Amino acid sequence: MITLYNADRCPYCARVRIVLAEKAIEYETVELDLDDRPAWIYEKNPLGRVPVLEDDAFLLPESAVIDEYLEERYPEPALWPADPAERALGRLLVFRFDHLSKPYYALRRDEDGAHGRLGAELAKLNAVLDAQPYLTGREYGLADVAYIPWILRARDRMNVDLRSLPALTEWLERLSARPAIAAELDVVAAS
Ligand SMILES: N[C@@H](CCC(=O)N[C@@H](CS)C(=O)NCC(=O)O)C(=O)O
């Protein structure tokens, strides 16, 4: 049985919830209060962070690594393209995710200039989506999953206006039609 150590409000956990849902993998959830983390979480992850995936006795932290593990362990439906170059470009976006997360968390801390820096990174994603329908390439996949939790929260919780970014807005609408993403919209609305 798979267990996900989870916090609903955590976008990194959302990356894992989405992949588990897309692949229809059965799992149980242990919900953590991030404001009052239990001491035992350090036995699961020495950094004390969620998500952590437990697959029988195997423990794995780090959302991007967990998603790669799930993709290899449960290959269907595939969430990376078959073409190695297309897959590598998708992985490059995941690898460079901190280009988005740094201004995102800076804006959450209300730092000067963060709004503009986040806007510039969102414009870069919009340019990628002008050239191809998904961040992963021609099909939806793990690069889209890696970014969508923050884009949803930026729009719905931080009032970041995406209307000047049509390709990003259309991508968001297309993704929101997927049950795995619609479930995350509900989580964001409830948290
Ligand atoms: N690089 C980690 C980041 C996970 C992370 O920062 N999780 C947050 C919750 S959204 C957390 O557990 N924070 C507690 C802390 O940093 O002590 C991943 O991708 O899984």
PDB file of C-alpha atoms and ligand atoms in Angstrom:
ATOM      1  CA  MET A   1       0.000   0.000   0.000  1.00  0.00           C
ATOM      2  CA  ILE A   2       1.130   3.522  -0.772  1.00  0.00           C
ATOM      3  CA  THR A   3       0.927   6.209   1.895  1.00  0.00           C
ATOM      4  CA  LEU A   4       1.280   9.908   1.158  1.00  0.00           C
ATOM      5  CA  TYR A   5       2.342  12.173   4.026  1.00  0.00           C
ATOM      6  CA  ASN A   6       0.455  15.194   2.899  1.00  0.00           C
ATOM      7  CA  ALA A   7      -0.692  18.703   3.671  1.00  0.00           C
ATOM      8  CA  ASP A   8      -3.652  19.837   1.617  1.00  0.00           C
ATOM      9  CA  ARG A   9      -2.382  23.403   1.373  1.00  0.00           C
ATOM     10  CA  CYS A  10       1.092  22.333   0.154  1.00  0.00           C
ATOM     11  CA  PRO A  11       1.602  22.775  -3.615  1.00  0.00           C
ATOM     12  CA  TYR A  12       4.492  20.293  -3.626  1.00  0.00           C
ATOM     13  CA  CYS A  13       2.097  17.683  -2.203  1.00  0.00           C
ATOM     14  CA  ALA A  14      -0.372  18.681  -4.945  1.00  0.00           C
ATOM     15  CA  ARG A  15       2.175  17.585  -7.553  1.00  0.00           C
ATOM     16  CA  VAL A  16       2.080  14.085  -6.072  1.00  0.00           C
ATOM     17  CA  ARG A  17      -1.704  14.007  -5.525  1.00  0.00           C
ATOM     18  CA  ILE A  18      -2.209  14.901  -9.185  1.00  0.00           C
ATOM     19  CA  VAL A  19       0.039  12.090 -10.462  1.00  0.00           C
ATOM     20  CA  LEU A  20      -1.577   9.556  -8.109  1.00  0.00           C
ATOM     21  CA  ALA A  21      -4.986  10.621  -9.443  1.00  0.00           C
ATOM     22  CA  GLU A  22      -3.935  10.643 -13.115  1.00  0.00           C
ATOM     23  CA  LYS A  23      -2.632   7.108 -12.769  1.00  0.00           C
ATOM     24  CA  ALA A  24      -5.600   5.959 -10.619  1.00  0.00           C
ATOM     25  CA  ILE A  25      -3.209   4.637  -7.970  1.00  0.00           C
ATOM     26  CA  GLU A  26      -4.811   3.656  -4.674  1.00  0.00           C
ATOM     27  CA  TYR A  27      -3.232   5.282  -1.660  1.00  0.00           C
ATOM     28  CA  GLU A  28      -3.909   6.451   1.826  1.00  0.00           C
ATOM     29  CA  THR A  29      -3.146   9.885   3.149  1.00  0.00           C
ATOM     30  CA  VAL A  30      -1.652  10.957   6.453  1.00  0.00           C
ATOM     31  CA  GLU A  31      -2.486  14.641   6.836  1.00  0.00           C
ATOM     32  CA  LEU A  32       0.023  16.854   8.644  1.00  0.00           C
ATOM     33  CA  ASP A  33      -0.534  20.206  10.259  1.00  0.00           C
ATOM     34  CA  LEU A  34       2.345  22.278   8.855  1.00  0.00           C
ATOM     35  CA  ASP A  35       2.045  24.773  11.721  1.00  0.00           C
ATOM     36  CA  ASP A  36       2.485  22.009  14.268  1.00  0.00           C
ATOM     37  CA  ARG A  37       4.483  19.269  12.600  1.00  0.00           C
ATOM     38  CA  PRO A  38       4.761  16.020  14.535  1.00  0.00           C
ATOM     39  CA  ALA A  39       8.306  14.999  15.551  1.00  0.00           C
ATOM     40  CA  TRP A  40       7.929  11.637  13.794  1.00  0.00           C
ATOM     41  CA  ILE A  41       7.934  13.295  10.349  1.00  0.00           C
ATOM     42  CA  TYR A  42      11.738  13.599  10.723  1.00  0.00           C
ATOM     43  CA  GLU A  43      11.903   9.778  10.746  1.00  0.00           C
ATOM     44  CA  LYS A  44      10.163   9.807   7.361  1.00  0.00           C
ATOM     45  CA  ASN A  45      12.158  12.753   5.965  1.00  0.00           C
ATOM     46  CA  PRO A  46      15.180  14.191   7.824  1.00  0.00           C
ATOM     47  CA  LEU A  47      14.259  17.638   6.424  1.00  0.00           C
ATOM     48  CA  GLY A  48      10.841  17.382   8.087  1.00  0.00           C
ATOM     49  CA  ARG A  49       9.047  18.345   4.881  1.00  0.00           C
ATOM     50  CA  VAL A  50       6.103  16.967   2.995  1.00  0.00           C
ATOM     51  CA  PRO A  51       5.367  15.334   0.648  1.00  0.00           C
ATOM     52  CA  VAL A  52       6.828  11.969   1.568  1.00  0.00           C
ATOM     53  CA  LEU A  53       5.704   8.832  -0.226  1.00  0.00           C
ATOM     54  CA  GLU A  54       5.836   5.484   1.542  1.00  0.00           C
ATOM     55  CA  ASP A  55       5.564   2.417  -0.666  1.00  0.00           C
ATOM     56  CA  ASP A  56       5.669  -0.552   1.725  1.00  0.00           C
ATOM     57  CA  ALA A  57       9.012   0.071   3.492  1.00  0.00           C
ATOM     58  CA  PHE A  58      10.382   2.432   0.835  1.00  0.00           C
ATOM     59  CA  LEU A  59      10.368   6.097   1.841  1.00  0.00           C
ATOM     60  CA  LEU A  60      10.819   8.879  -0.699  1.00  0.00           C
ATOM     61  CA  PRO A  61      10.741  12.675  -0.245  1.00  0.00           C
ATOM     62  CA  GLU A  62      10.952  15.436  -2.916  1.00  0.00           C
ATOM     63  CA  SER A  63       7.893  15.938  -5.105  1.00  0.00           C
ATOM     64  CA  ALA A  64       9.689  15.918  -8.475  1.00  0.00           C
ATOM     65  CA  VAL A  65      11.549  12.711  -7.590  1.00  0.00           C
ATOM     66  CA  ILE A  66       8.365  11.096  -6.261  1.00  0.00           C
ATOM     67  CA  ASP A  67       6.581  11.915  -9.533  1.00  0.00           C
ATOM     68  CA  GLU A  68       9.437  10.357 -11.534  1.00  0.00           C
ATOM     69  CA  TYR A  69       9.239   7.262  -9.308  1.00  0.00           C
ATOM     70  CA  LEU A  70       5.486   6.955  -9.826  1.00  0.00           C
ATOM     71  CA  GLU A  71       5.938   7.398 -13.581  1.00  0.00           C
ATOM     72  CA  GLU A  72       8.415   4.518 -13.700  1.00  0.00           C
ATOM     73  CA  ARG A  73       6.562   2.259 -11.287  1.00  0.00           C
ATOM     74  CA  TYR A  74       3.152   2.889 -12.884  1.00  0.00           C
ATOM     75  CA  PRO A  75       3.962   3.679 -16.538  1.00  0.00           C
ATOM     76  CA  GLU A  76       0.317   3.959 -17.668  1.00  0.00           C
ATOM     77  CA  PRO A  77      -0.903   6.462 -18.619  1.00  0.00           C
ATOM     78  CA  ALA A  78       2.483   7.865 -19.596  1.00  0.00           C
ATOM     79  CA  LEU A  79       3.170  11.368 -18.301  1.00  0.00           C
ATOM     80  CA  TRP A  80       6.451  11.893 -20.168  1.00  0.00           C
ATOM     81  CA  PRO A  81       6.586  11.941 -23.975  1.00  0.00           C
ATOM     82  CA  ALA A  82       8.212   9.015 -25.780  1.00  0.00           C
ATOM     83  CA  ASP A  83      10.558  11.302 -27.718  1.00  0.00           C
ATOM     84  CA  PRO A  84      13.790  11.742 -25.682  1.00  0.00           C
ATOM     85  CA  ALA A  85      14.375  15.357 -26.770  1.00  0.00           C
ATOM     86  CA  GLU A  86      10.795  16.397 -25.933  1.00  0.00           C
ATOM     87  CA  ARG A  87      11.083  14.602 -22.587  1.00  0.00           C
ATOM     88  CA  ALA A  88      14.412  16.315 -21.847  1.00  0.00           C
ATOM     89  CA  LEU A  89      12.877  19.759 -22.467  1.00  0.00           C
ATOM     90  CA  GLY A  90      10.023  18.916 -20.110  1.00  0.00           C
ATOM     91  CA  ARG A  91      12.527  17.829 -17.466  1.00  0.00           C
ATOM     92  CA  LEU A  92      14.485  21.052 -18.009  1.00  0.00           C
ATOM     93  CA  LEU A  93      11.397  23.071 -17.063  1.00  0.00           C
ATOM     94  CA  VAL A  94      10.952  20.992 -13.900  1.00  0.00           C
ATOM     95  CA  PHE A  95      14.674  21.393 -13.116  1.00  0.00           C
ATOM     96  CA  ARG A  96      14.362  25.179 -13.454  1.00  0.00           C
ATOM     97  CA  PHE A  97      11.176  25.418 -11.416  1.00  0.00           C
ATOM     98  CA  ASP A  98      12.886  27.703  -8.902  1.00  0.00           C
ATOM     99  CA  HIS A  99      12.821  30.456 -11.544  1.00  0.00           C
ATOM    100  CA  LEU A 100       9.082  30.603 -10.815  1.00  0.00           C
ATOM    101  CA  SER A 101       9.035  29.590  -7.166  1.00  0.00           C
ATOM    102  CA  LYS A 102      11.548  32.229  -6.035  1.00  0.00           C
ATOM    103  CA  PRO A 103       9.427  35.236  -7.102  1.00  0.00           C
ATOM    104  CA  TYR A 104       6.245  33.369  -6.088  1.00  0.00           C
ATOM    105  CA  TYR A 105       7.405  32.972  -2.481  1.00  0.00           C
ATOM    106  CA  ALA A 106       8.930  36.461  -2.559  1.00  0.00           C
ATOM    107  CA  LEU A 107       5.473  37.807  -3.438  1.00  0.00           C
ATOM    108  CA  ARG A 108       3.956  35.781  -0.614  1.00  0.00           C
ATOM    109  CA  ARG A 109       6.440  37.519   1.682  1.00  0.00           C
ATOM    110  CA  ASP A 110       5.364  40.817   0.086  1.00  0.00           C
ATOM    111  CA  GLU A 111       8.898  41.644  -1.057  1.00  0.00           C
ATOM    112  CA  ASP A 112       9.496  44.709  -3.208  1.00  0.00           C
ATOM    113  CA  GLY A 113       9.567  43.965  -6.930  1.00  0.00           C
ATOM    114  CA  ALA A 114       8.314  40.396  -6.500  1.00  0.00           C
ATOM    115  CA  HIS A 115       5.081  41.006  -8.400  1.00  0.00           C
ATOM    116  CA  GLY A 116       7.020  42.146 -11.470  1.00  0.00           C
ATOM    117  CA  ARG A 117       9.522  39.290 -11.230  1.00  0.00           C
ATOM    118  CA  LEU A 118       6.719  36.726 -10.961  1.00  0.00           C
ATOM    119  CA  GLY A 119       4.937  38.388 -13.897  1.00  0.00           C
ATOM    120  CA  ALA A 120       8.105  38.082 -16.004  1.00  0.00           C
ATOM    121  CA  GLU A 121       8.388  34.351 -15.241  1.00  0.00           C
ATOM    122  CA  LEU A 122       4.698  33.797 -16.003  1.00  0.00           C
ATOM    123  CA  ALA A 123       5.245  35.600 -19.325  1.00  0.00           C
ATOM    124  CA  LYS A 124       8.052  33.125 -20.124  1.00  0.00           C
ATOM    125  CA  LEU A 125       5.697  30.205 -19.464  1.00  0.00           C
ATOM    126  CA  ASN A 126       3.108  31.940 -21.648  1.00  0.00           C
ATOM    127  CA  ALA A 127       5.707  32.090 -24.454  1.00  0.00           C
ATOM    128  CA  VAL A 128       6.415  28.355 -24.091  1.00  0.00           C
ATOM    129  CA  LEU A 129       2.667  27.696 -24.298  1.00  0.00           C
ATOM    130  CA  ASP A 130       2.376  29.902 -27.363  1.00  0.00           C
ATOM    131  CA  ALA A 131       4.661  27.469 -29.152  1.00  0.00           C
ATOM    132  CA  GLN A 132       3.251  24.169 -27.810  1.00  0.00           C
ATOM    133  CA  PRO A 133      -0.001  23.159 -26.094  1.00  0.00           C
ATOM    134  CA  TYR A 134       1.554  21.845 -22.872  1.00  0.00           C
ATOM    135  CA  LEU A 135       4.667  22.567 -20.833  1.00  0.00           C
ATOM    136  CA  THR A 136       5.491  18.884 -21.312  1.00  0.00           C
ATOM    137  CA  GLY A 137       5.299  19.280 -25.103  1.00  0.00           C
ATOM    138  CA  ARG A 138       2.595  18.063 -27.446  1.00  0.00           C
ATOM    139  CA  GLU A 139       0.796  16.202 -24.654  1.00  0.00           C
ATOM    140  CA  TYR A 140       0.000  16.888 -21.017  1.00  0.00           C
ATOM    141  CA  GLY A 141       2.464  15.463 -18.525  1.00  0.00           C
ATOM    142  CA  LEU A 142       4.831  15.900 -15.607  1.00  0.00           C
ATOM    143  CA  ALA A 143       6.089  19.393 -16.491  1.00  0.00           C
ATOM    144  CA  ASP A 144       2.482  20.640 -16.440  1.00  0.00           C
ATOM    145  CA  VAL A 145       1.913  18.872 -13.124  1.00  0.00           C
ATOM    146  CA  ALA A 146       5.087  20.472 -11.728  1.00  0.00           C
ATOM    147  CA  TYR A 147       3.798  24.025 -12.337  1.00  0.00           C
ATOM    148  CA  ILE A 148       0.004  23.979 -12.113  1.00  0.00           C
ATOM    149  CA  PRO A 149      -0.297  23.981  -8.280  1.00  0.00           C
ATOM    150  CA  TRP A 150       1.487  27.359  -8.061  1.00  0.00           C
ATOM    151  CA  ILE A 151      -0.328  28.880 -11.029  1.00  0.00           C
ATOM    152  CA  LEU A 152      -3.691  27.982  -9.459  1.00  0.00           C
ATOM    153  CA  ARG A 153      -2.672  29.436  -6.109  1.00  0.00           C
ATOM    154  CA  ALA A 154      -1.221  32.578  -7.719  1.00  0.00           C
ATOM    155  CA  ARG A 155      -4.523  33.188  -9.498  1.00  0.00           C
ATOM    156  CA  ASP A 156      -6.984  32.126  -6.807  1.00  0.00           C
ATOM    157  CA  ARG A 157      -5.198  32.971  -3.547  1.00  0.00           C
ATOM    158  CA  MET A 158      -2.781  35.748  -4.469  1.00  0.00           C
ATOM    159  CA  ASN A 159      -4.980  37.555  -6.999  1.00  0.00           C
ATOM    160  CA  VAL A 160      -2.353  37.433  -9.733  1.00  0.00           C
ATOM    161  CA  ASP A 161      -4.119  38.511 -12.899  1.00  0.00           C
ATOM    162  CA  LEU A 162      -3.364  36.080 -15.741  1.00  0.00           C
ATOM    163  CA  ARG A 163      -5.693  37.659 -18.313  1.00  0.00           C
ATOM    164  CA  SER A 164      -2.855  39.352 -20.201  1.00  0.00           C
ATOM    165  CA  LEU A 165      -1.314  35.885 -20.759  1.00  0.00           C
ATOM    166  CA  PRO A 166      -3.750  34.157 -23.131  1.00  0.00           C
ATOM    167  CA  ALA A 167      -1.761  30.985 -23.811  1.00  0.00           C
ATOM    168  CA  LEU A 168      -1.261  30.421 -20.079  1.00  0.00           C
ATOM    169  CA  THR A 169      -4.944  31.136 -19.394  1.00  0.00           C
ATOM    170  CA  GLU A 170      -6.077  28.683 -22.078  1.00  0.00           C
ATOM    171  CA  TRP A 171      -3.659  26.053 -20.758  1.00  0.00           C
ATOM    172  CA  LEU A 172      -5.109  26.567 -17.274  1.00  0.00           C
ATOM    173  CA  GLU A 173      -8.638  26.116 -18.602  1.00  0.00           C
ATOM    174  CA  ARG A 174      -7.660  22.976 -20.549  1.00  0.00           C
ATOM    175  CA  LEU A 175      -5.983  21.474 -17.505  1.00  0.00           C
ATOM    176  CA  SER A 176      -8.886  22.384 -15.216  1.00  0.00           C
ATOM    177  CA  ALA A 177     -11.127  20.068 -17.256  1.00  0.00           C
ATOM    178  CA  ARG A 178      -9.073  17.085 -16.057  1.00  0.00           C
ATOM    179  CA  PRO A 179     -10.563  15.475 -12.911  1.00  0.00           C
ATOM    180  CA  ALA A 180      -7.133  15.326 -11.236  1.00  0.00           C
ATOM    181  CA  ILE A 181      -6.736  19.094 -11.608  1.00  0.00           C
ATOM    182  CA  ALA A 182     -10.388  19.904 -10.856  1.00  0.00           C
ATOM    183  CA  ALA A 183      -9.882  18.134  -7.502  1.00  0.00           C
ATOM    184  CA  GLU A 184      -6.987  20.513  -6.806  1.00  0.00           C
ATOM    185  CA  LEU A 185      -9.150  23.520  -7.657  1.00  0.00           C
ATOM    186  CA  ASP A 186     -11.490  22.298  -4.909  1.00  0.00           C
ATOM    187  CA  VAL A 187      -8.563  21.958  -2.480  1.00  0.00           C
ATOM    188  CA  VAL A 188      -7.413  25.512  -3.215  1.00  0.00           C
ATOM    189  CA  ALA A 189     -10.982  26.849  -2.832  1.00  0.00           C
ATOM    190  CA  ALA A 190     -11.351  25.077   0.520  1.00  0.00           C
ATOM    191  CA  SER A 191      -7.994  26.032   2.015  1.00  0.00           C
TER     192      SER A 191
HETATM  193  N1  LIG B   1      11.667  20.407  -2.428  1.00  0.00           N
HETATM  194  C1  LIG B   1      10.554  19.874  -1.669  1.00  0.00           C
HETATM  195  C2  LIG B   1       9.846  21.021  -0.987  1.00  0.00           C
HETATM  196  C3  LIG B   1       8.734  20.541  -0.054  1.00  0.00           C
HETATM  197  C4  LIG B   1       8.293  21.658   0.872  1.00  0.00           C
HETATM  198  O1  LIG B   1       8.920  22.719   0.984  1.00  0.00           O
HETATM  199  N2  LIG B   1       7.176  21.405   1.574  1.00  0.00           N
HETATM  200  C5  LIG B   1       6.717  22.372   2.556  1.00  0.00           C
HETATM  201  C6  LIG B   1       5.204  22.451   2.575  1.00  0.00           C
HETATM  202  S1  LIG B   1       4.543  23.142   1.089  1.00  0.00           S
HETATM  203  C7  LIG B   1       7.149  21.935   3.916  1.00  0.00           C
HETATM  204  O2  LIG B   1       7.073  20.772   4.283  1.00  0.00           O
HETATM  205  N3  LIG B   1       7.616  22.920   4.681  1.00  0.00           N
HETATM  206  C8  LIG B   1       8.058  22.704   6.014  1.00  0.00           C
HETATM  207  C9  LIG B   1       9.474  23.175   6.196  1.00  0.00           C
HETATM  208  O3  LIG B   1      10.093  23.676   5.238  1.00  0.00           O
HETATM  209  O4  LIG B   1       9.989  23.004   7.287  1.00  0.00           O
HETATM  210  C10 LIG B   1       9.628  19.073  -2.604  1.00  0.00           C
HETATM  211  O5  LIG B   1       9.659  19.322  -3.816  1.00  0.00           O
HETATM  212  O6  LIG B   1       8.935  18.149  -2.126  1.00  0.00           O
END
